[in-house]
Tab-separated table of C-alpha atoms in Angstrom:
chain	number	residue	atom	x	y	z
A	43	MET	CA	141.544	69.723	97.206
A	44	GLY	CA	138.405	68.252	96.033
A	45	GLY	CA	138.980	69.260	92.611
A	46	SER	CA	137.083	66.436	91.062
A	47	ARG	CA	133.802	67.345	92.826
A	48	TYR	CA	131.169	69.880	91.501
A	49	LEU	CA	132.290	72.825	93.369
A	50	GLY	CA	135.925	72.156	92.964
A	51	ALA	CA	135.913	71.531	89.313
A	52	HIS	CA	133.698	74.579	88.559
A	53	LEU	CA	135.954	76.731	90.820
A	54	VAL	CA	139.022	75.770	88.865
A	55	GLY	CA	137.259	76.721	85.574
A	56	MET	CA	136.402	80.166	87.192
A	57	LEU	CA	139.943	80.719	88.337
A	58	LEU	CA	141.457	80.044	85.023
A	59	ARG	CA	139.432	82.741	83.399
A	60	ASN	CA	140.771	85.126	86.285
A	61	ASP	CA	143.646	87.165	84.964
A	62	SER	CA	144.937	87.617	88.330
A	63	VAL	CA	145.574	83.957	88.779
A	64	GLU	CA	148.699	82.480	87.507
A	65	ARG	CA	148.482	78.765	88.013
A	66	VAL	CA	145.641	76.321	88.961
A	67	LEU	CA	146.308	72.892	90.428
A	68	ALA	CA	143.461	70.548	90.978
A	69	ILE	CA	144.127	67.616	93.544
A	70	ASP	CA	141.704	64.861	94.307
A	71	SER	CA	141.765	61.217	95.073
A	72	VAL	CA	139.435	60.334	92.166
A	73	LYS	CA	139.637	61.385	88.562
A	74	PRO	CA	137.017	63.907	87.473
A	75	SER	CA	134.060	62.966	85.439
A	76	PRO	CA	134.137	63.992	81.824
A	77	GLN	CA	131.667	66.669	82.290
A	78	HIS	CA	133.692	67.991	85.248
A	79	ARG	CA	137.084	67.597	83.346
A	80	ARG	CA	135.435	69.882	80.710
A	81	ARG	CA	134.753	72.513	83.219
A	82	MET	CA	138.357	72.332	84.420
A	83	ARG	CA	139.545	73.050	80.813
A	84	ASP	CA	143.248	72.820	80.709
A	85	ALA	CA	144.016	72.942	84.561
A	86	GLU	CA	146.623	70.710	85.781
A	87	PHE	CA	145.186	67.699	87.660
A	88	VAL	CA	147.030	65.471	90.235
A	89	ARG	CA	145.279	62.221	91.454
A	90	LEU	CA	146.473	62.065	94.983
A	91	ASP	CA	145.154	60.703	98.367
A	92	PRO	CA	145.039	63.570	100.689
A	93	GLN	CA	146.704	61.249	103.285
A	94	SER	CA	149.716	60.970	101.027
A	95	PRO	CA	152.881	62.376	102.310
A	96	ARG	CA	153.758	63.713	98.648
A	97	LEU	CA	151.088	66.517	99.398
A	98	GLN	CA	153.433	68.833	101.149
A	99	GLY	CA	156.153	68.565	98.521
A	100	ILE	CA	153.691	69.031	95.603
A	101	LEU	CA	152.613	72.361	97.491
A	102	ARG	CA	155.896	73.543	97.809
A	103	GLU	CA	157.372	72.651	94.409
A	104	ALA	CA	154.270	74.185	92.601
A	105	GLY	CA	154.723	77.387	94.748
A	106	ILE	CA	150.989	77.177	95.760
A	107	ASP	CA	150.048	80.386	97.736
A	108	THR	CA	146.284	79.603	98.349
A	109	VAL	CA	144.556	76.249	99.138
A	110	VAL	CA	140.925	75.695	98.800
A	111	HIS	CA	139.618	72.546	100.783
A	112	ALA	CA	136.317	71.625	98.926
A	113	GLY	CA	136.748	67.966	99.741
A	114	LEU	CA	134.424	67.592	102.884
A	115	HIS	CA	131.579	65.394	102.571
A	116	HIS	CA	128.286	67.194	103.762
A	117	THR	CA	126.095	64.136	104.003
A	118	ASP	CA	126.535	60.500	104.953
A	119	PHE	CA	124.957	59.322	101.798
A	120	ALA	CA	128.400	58.714	100.043
A	121	PRO	CA	129.428	55.318	98.870
A	122	GLY	CA	130.776	53.457	101.826
A	123	GLY	CA	128.525	54.974	104.206
A	124	ARG	CA	129.307	56.701	107.607
A	125	ALA	CA	132.732	54.972	108.076
A	126	ALA	CA	134.202	56.048	104.615
A	127	VAL	CA	132.714	59.586	105.049
A	128	LYS	CA	134.289	60.145	108.550
A	129	GLU	CA	137.724	58.718	107.234
A	130	ALA	CA	137.706	61.226	104.321
A	131	ASN	CA	136.372	64.099	106.356
A	132	ILE	CA	138.565	63.683	109.461
A	133	MET	CA	141.717	62.073	108.498
A	134	GLY	CA	141.931	63.355	104.907
A	135	SER	CA	141.505	66.929	106.292
A	136	MET	CA	144.068	66.389	108.909
A	137	HIS	CA	146.642	65.607	106.720
A	138	VAL	CA	145.723	68.374	104.124
A	139	ILE	CA	145.928	70.930	106.938
A	140	ALA	CA	149.251	69.679	108.291
A	141	ALA	CA	150.631	69.900	104.821
A	142	CYS	CA	149.468	73.272	104.245
A	143	GLY	CA	150.834	74.255	107.761
A	144	ARG	CA	154.250	73.110	106.848
A	145	ALA	CA	154.350	74.591	103.274
A	146	ALA	CA	155.854	77.961	103.605
A	147	THR	CA	154.452	79.186	100.313
A	148	VAL	CA	150.757	78.888	101.463
A	149	LYS	CA	149.436	82.313	102.459
A	150	ARG	CA	145.625	81.738	102.184
A	151	PHE	CA	143.455	78.750	103.261
A	152	VAL	CA	139.738	78.364	102.288
A	153	LEU	CA	137.532	75.753	103.988
A	154	ILE	CA	134.042	74.937	102.760
A	155	SER	CA	132.441	73.837	105.910
A	156	SER	CA	128.697	73.674	106.590
A	157	THR	CA	125.724	75.203	108.895
A	158	SER	CA	125.441	71.981	110.263
A	159	VAL	CA	127.966	72.916	112.999
A	160	TYR	CA	125.287	74.834	114.802
A	161	GLY	CA	123.345	71.707	115.119
A	162	SER	CA	119.496	71.384	115.583
A	163	SER	CA	117.529	71.698	118.787
A	164	GLY	CA	114.437	72.906	120.464
A	165	VAL	CA	116.147	75.678	122.179
A	166	ASP	CA	118.091	77.205	119.209
A	167	PRO	CA	117.951	80.886	118.543
A	168	ALA	CA	115.853	82.310	115.520
A	169	MET	CA	119.085	82.683	113.548
A	170	PHE	CA	122.537	81.593	114.441
A	171	THR	CA	125.335	84.150	114.077
A	172	GLU	CA	128.964	83.013	113.295
A	173	ASP	CA	129.949	83.732	116.910
A	174	MET	CA	127.351	81.181	118.313
A	175	ALA	CA	127.957	77.662	119.013
A	176	ALA	CA	125.528	74.531	118.955
A	177	ARG	CA	123.090	74.391	121.772
A	178	GLY	CA	124.505	70.913	122.569
A	179	GLN	CA	127.934	69.494	121.392
A	180	PRO	CA	127.278	67.273	118.341
A	181	SER	CA	127.591	63.698	119.489
A	182	GLY	CA	128.716	62.559	115.890
A	183	GLY	CA	127.987	62.539	112.268
A	184	ILE	CA	128.555	65.433	109.825
A	185	PRO	CA	128.063	68.071	112.397
A	186	LEU	CA	131.074	66.722	114.396
A	187	ASP	CA	133.221	66.089	111.527
A	188	HIS	CA	132.777	69.679	110.245
A	189	LEU	CA	133.208	71.230	113.742
A	190	SER	CA	136.544	68.953	114.304
A	191	VAL	CA	137.876	70.111	110.970
A	192	GLU	CA	137.113	73.759	111.675
A	193	GLY	CA	139.181	73.396	114.820
A	194	TYR	CA	142.104	71.874	113.034
A	195	VAL	CA	142.064	74.682	110.572
A	196	ARG	CA	142.014	77.304	113.546
A	197	GLY	CA	145.026	75.201	115.149
A	198	MET	CA	147.004	75.659	111.922
A	199	SER	CA	146.135	79.577	111.980
A	200	ARG	CA	147.573	79.761	115.521
A	201	LYS	CA	150.918	78.191	114.506
A	202	ARG	CA	150.998	80.014	111.151
A	203	PRO	CA	149.324	83.498	111.672
A	204	ASP	CA	150.886	84.494	108.309
A	205	ILE	CA	148.018	82.382	106.563
A	206	ASP	CA	144.738	84.152	106.129
A	207	VAL	CA	141.983	81.545	106.903
A	208	THR	CA	138.523	81.773	105.618
A	209	ILE	CA	135.609	79.399	106.566
A	210	LEU	CA	132.495	79.429	104.589
A	211	ARG	CA	129.544	77.787	106.460
A	212	ILE	CA	126.929	76.808	103.714
A	213	PRO	CA	123.576	75.301	104.085
A	214	ALA	CA	121.935	72.734	101.691
A	215	ILE	CA	122.723	73.339	98.042
A	216	LEU	CA	120.080	71.545	95.968
A	217	GLY	CA	121.211	70.206	92.454
A	218	LEU	CA	124.766	68.935	93.243
A	219	PRO	CA	125.702	65.291	92.549
A	220	GLU	CA	126.028	64.814	96.370
A	221	PRO	CA	122.401	64.319	97.629
A	222	THR	CA	120.974	66.375	100.593
A	223	VAL	CA	118.399	65.529	103.082
A	224	VAL	CA	116.067	68.289	101.723
A	225	GLY	CA	116.738	67.319	97.975
A	226	GLU	CA	115.796	63.530	98.919
A	227	LEU	CA	112.428	64.799	100.229
A	228	LEU	CA	111.645	66.654	97.208
A	229	VAL	CA	111.957	63.410	94.971
A	230	PRO	CA	109.034	61.000	96.029
A	231	SER	CA	105.594	62.048	95.321
A	232	VAL	CA	104.615	61.506	99.017
A	233	ALA	CA	107.502	62.476	101.223
A	234	PRO	CA	107.610	61.528	104.948
A	235	VAL	CA	108.011	64.349	107.365
A	236	LEU	CA	107.944	64.225	111.164
A	237	ALA	CA	104.447	64.740	112.662
A	238	GLY	CA	104.145	67.813	114.659
A	239	TYR	CA	107.228	69.603	113.298
A	240	ASP	CA	107.557	71.882	110.230
A	241	PRO	CA	111.527	73.062	110.310
A	242	ARG	CA	112.437	76.158	108.834
A	243	ILE	CA	115.275	75.960	106.133
A	244	GLN	CA	117.614	78.092	104.155
A	245	LEU	CA	119.114	77.297	100.835
A	246	LEU	CA	121.874	78.487	98.554
A	247	HIS	CA	121.841	78.458	94.784
A	248	PRO	CA	125.012	76.484	93.251
A	249	GLN	CA	126.090	79.524	91.446
A	250	ASP	CA	125.849	81.595	94.413
A	251	ALA	CA	127.956	78.925	96.274
A	252	LEU	CA	130.586	79.239	93.522
A	253	ASP	CA	130.525	82.955	93.544
A	254	ALA	CA	131.232	83.183	97.344
A	255	LEU	CA	133.925	80.541	96.881
A	256	LEU	CA	135.615	82.522	94.172
A	257	HIS	CA	135.376	85.615	96.326
A	258	ALA	CA	137.043	83.873	99.060
A	259	THR	CA	139.746	82.517	96.959
A	260	THR	CA	140.649	85.900	95.240
A	261	GLY	CA	141.132	88.099	98.148
A	262	ALA	CA	138.131	88.562	100.325
A	263	ALA	CA	138.739	89.513	104.055
A	264	PRO	CA	139.414	86.243	106.021
A	265	GLY	CA	137.231	85.150	108.724
A	266	THR	CA	134.198	82.597	109.411
A	267	TYR	CA	131.102	83.576	107.475
A	268	ASN	CA	127.557	82.098	107.056
A	269	ILE	CA	126.937	82.009	103.436
A	270	ALA	CA	123.035	81.546	102.767
A	271	ALA	CA	120.170	83.059	100.784
A	272	ASP	CA	117.737	85.396	101.852
A	273	GLY	CA	114.237	84.200	103.083
A	274	VAL	CA	113.329	80.962	104.800
A	275	LEU	CA	111.045	78.317	103.863
A	276	THR	CA	109.466	75.502	105.768
A	277	LEU	CA	110.070	71.985	104.925
A	278	THR	CA	106.489	71.215	103.858
A	279	GLN	CA	106.173	74.432	101.896
A	280	ALA	CA	109.160	73.217	99.767
A	281	ILE	CA	107.863	69.765	99.242
A	282	ARG	CA	104.450	71.364	98.001
A	283	ARG	CA	106.332	73.631	95.763
A	284	ALA	CA	107.559	70.608	94.055
A	285	GLY	CA	103.901	69.384	93.694
A	286	HIS	CA	104.276	66.551	96.226
A	287	ILE	CA	102.655	65.704	99.447
A	288	PRO	CA	104.165	65.820	102.899
A	289	LEU	CA	102.934	62.862	104.847
A	290	PRO	CA	103.238	63.306	108.777
A	291	VAL	CA	104.632	60.355	110.495
A	292	MET	CA	105.769	59.514	114.052
A	293	PRO	CA	109.512	59.701	114.537
A	294	ALA	CA	109.717	56.126	115.442
A	295	ALA	CA	107.951	55.254	112.112
A	296	PHE	CA	110.113	57.478	109.834
A	297	ARG	CA	112.713	55.213	108.762
A	298	LEU	CA	109.801	52.638	107.902
A	299	ALA	CA	107.986	55.351	105.845
A	300	ALA	CA	111.224	56.269	104.009
A	301	ARG	CA	111.739	52.620	103.122
A	302	LEU	CA	108.161	52.650	101.567
A	303	LEU	CA	108.020	56.172	99.993
A	304	SER	CA	111.474	57.504	99.300
A	305	SER	CA	114.870	56.989	97.735
A	306	GLN	CA	117.809	54.932	99.215
A	307	GLY	CA	119.331	57.999	100.575
A	308	LEU	CA	116.851	58.808	103.443
A	309	ARG	CA	116.805	55.039	104.427
A	310	ASP	CA	120.295	55.560	105.853
A	311	ILE	CA	119.574	58.883	107.502
A	312	GLY	CA	121.417	59.626	110.833
A	313	PRO	CA	120.371	61.170	114.108
A	314	SER	CA	121.622	64.636	113.293
A	315	GLN	CA	119.726	64.658	110.098
A	316	LEU	CA	116.637	63.637	111.848
A	317	ARG	CA	117.078	66.512	114.422
A	318	TYR	CA	117.439	68.716	111.402
A	319	LEU	CA	114.083	67.510	109.967
A	320	ARG	CA	112.409	68.042	113.370
A	321	TYR	CA	113.930	71.602	114.324
A	322	GLY	CA	115.469	72.928	111.157
A	323	ARG	CA	118.213	75.719	111.189
A	324	THR	CA	118.470	79.263	110.026
A	325	MET	CA	121.468	81.679	109.942
A	326	ASP	CA	122.039	85.411	110.189
A	327	THR	CA	124.077	86.433	107.035
A	328	THR	CA	124.740	90.254	108.364
A	329	ARG	CA	128.505	89.444	108.276
A	330	MET	CA	128.523	88.045	104.962
A	331	ARG	CA	127.348	91.236	103.485
A	332	THR	CA	129.129	93.893	105.652
A	333	GLU	CA	132.504	92.132	106.190
A	334	PHE	CA	132.870	89.431	103.425
A	335	GLY	CA	131.208	91.678	101.042
A	336	PHE	CA	128.992	89.292	99.186
A	337	THR	CA	125.165	89.248	98.625
A	338	PRO	CA	123.608	85.999	96.761
A	339	ARG	CA	121.735	86.671	93.806
A	340	TYR	CA	119.105	83.923	94.636
A	341	THR	CA	116.596	83.849	97.520
A	342	SER	CA	115.854	80.625	99.316
A	343	GLU	CA	112.589	80.467	97.194
A	344	GLU	CA	114.218	81.395	93.901
A	345	ALA	CA	117.011	78.786	94.571
A	346	LEU	CA	114.275	75.947	95.186
A	347	HIS	CA	112.472	77.188	92.075
A	348	ALA	CA	115.537	76.927	89.856
A	349	TYR	CA	116.346	73.479	91.248
A	350	LEU	CA	112.692	72.325	90.407
A	351	VAL	CA	112.976	73.861	86.871
A	352	ASP	CA	116.427	72.260	86.337
A	353	SER	CA	115.662	69.007	87.617
A	354	GLY	CA	112.370	68.548	85.604
A	355	ALA	CA	110.570	68.278	88.860
A	356	GLU	CA	108.119	71.279	88.327
A	357	PRO	CA	104.620	70.837	89.859
A	358	LEU	CA	102.894	70.011	86.599
A	359	ILE	CA	100.204	67.757	88.035
A	360	THR	CA	96.553	67.926	87.927
A	361	ARG	CA	93.987	67.601	90.715
A	362	THR	CA	92.726	64.429	88.982
A	363	SER	CA	96.081	62.723	88.732
A	364	LEU	CA	96.905	63.761	92.313
A	365	GLU	CA	93.762	62.525	93.909
A	366	ARG	CA	93.997	59.161	91.871
A	367	LYS	CA	97.473	58.530	93.132
A	368	THR	CA	96.722	59.446	96.590
A	369	ALA	CA	93.727	57.027	96.852
A	370	THR	CA	95.886	54.131	95.624
A	371	LEU	CA	98.394	54.824	98.235
A	372	ALA	CA	95.931	55.285	100.882
A	373	ARG	CA	94.763	51.950	100.530
A	374	ARG	CA	98.064	50.517	101.418
A	375	LEU	CA	98.508	52.728	104.616
A	376	PRO	CA	97.049	52.446	108.018
A	377	ALA	CA	93.685	54.441	108.491
A	378	PRO	CA	95.410	57.208	110.621
A	379	MET	CA	98.216	57.766	108.227
A	380	ALA	CA	95.771	57.708	105.270
A	381	SER	CA	93.732	60.300	106.760
A	382	ARG	CA	96.729	62.682	107.359
A	383	LEU	CA	97.875	61.973	103.815
A	384	ARG	CA	94.407	63.228	102.323
A	385	ALA	CA	94.706	66.266	104.653
A	386	GLY	CA	98.103	66.903	103.234
A	387	VAL	CA	96.653	66.463	99.815
A	388	ASP	CA	94.072	69.125	100.154
A	389	THR	CA	96.704	71.589	101.673
A	390	THR	CA	98.944	71.060	98.706
A	391	ILE	CA	96.260	71.416	96.253
A	392	GLY	CA	95.289	74.740	97.657
A	393	GLU	CA	98.832	75.965	97.627
A	394	LEU	CA	99.606	74.953	94.192
A	395	GLU	CA	96.213	76.640	93.007
A	396	ALA	CA	97.518	79.808	94.751
A	397	MET	CA	100.804	79.791	92.996
A	398	GLY	CA	99.024	79.057	89.697
A	399	ALA	CA	101.058	75.839	89.268
A	400	LEU	CA	98.144	73.525	88.970
A	401	PRO	CA	96.863	73.062	85.458
A	402	ASP	CA	93.140	73.646	84.885
A	403	PRO	CA	91.232	70.498	84.197
A	404	ILE	CA	90.711	69.846	80.442
A	405	GLU	CA	86.928	70.101	79.761
A	406	GLU	CA	85.548	67.394	77.472
A	407	GLU	CA	83.778	68.642	74.474
A	408	ALA	CA	80.148	68.098	74.107
A	409	PRO	CA	78.931	65.442	71.540
């Protein structure tokens, strides 16, 4: 399920190259893009709404023994907004899980969930293990969607103990067509951040996500696993590595700042995502290595660097251009906010110089 999306389409292509896989059937409610269709090669594709009663019959008639649910939305930035995302995540998943539970041929079920199920709060542990729960029950949004779907999957497992269930909880993956909060903050030259907070974040490279998904699909030990890269970054570090300036703003002014400075995605940011920008979230991945048998190839810092290179957002700026753009923007801001902006510029310049990512100024030749 979710065969038309990035992870689903790429997984299909990887499975077709696996000699142990006899048949691959991709299902989604929308047609794959030409690029994703090429990735899927000659795989069978069925365009079907997940809520269709035909799904159970298709699984049974095709003799499907492994189902991968890669169709969950991980942000509210999708077309149609929160209402459409909730409909797809909750109602769509309920029908998929029910169909799998009634299909006798299904023996393995893999769900791509997210680390958002742990929530974000000021009393969180340094790192969440898979056995921990959110310090406060999510009240809505993506965290509650994913937590609910995980519950539906476990309910199916209790009724059908013969089905091996694997739940992969992944953090932000930069570079996918579906935007992320972190990715949206790496776009504008001046990115709003919450004053007084610098959340810790973990990332995951797209290839590591695909490798983990393939491992889960082709026979890894079932269970619930945090899948995340080694290492932790702070949000302002990530923004500065992109050659951009973090601008601290008060929480009440964040949406206003987003409208002025950032892309459309952050203008529709929800409460759970705002809590993430305040407190962050990091995960323990011991079980991923010892029981699941997987180690990501990229660290969080390497995943960020790869994204910046691939997206063309490398920090190739000069001190002069940075200071000039800052002066122009500062004239449009209230004095306190302009002062914080200038302080952020000085910090960013220092960090980029330490990285060797700030080009030396070009000296003019003497006449």
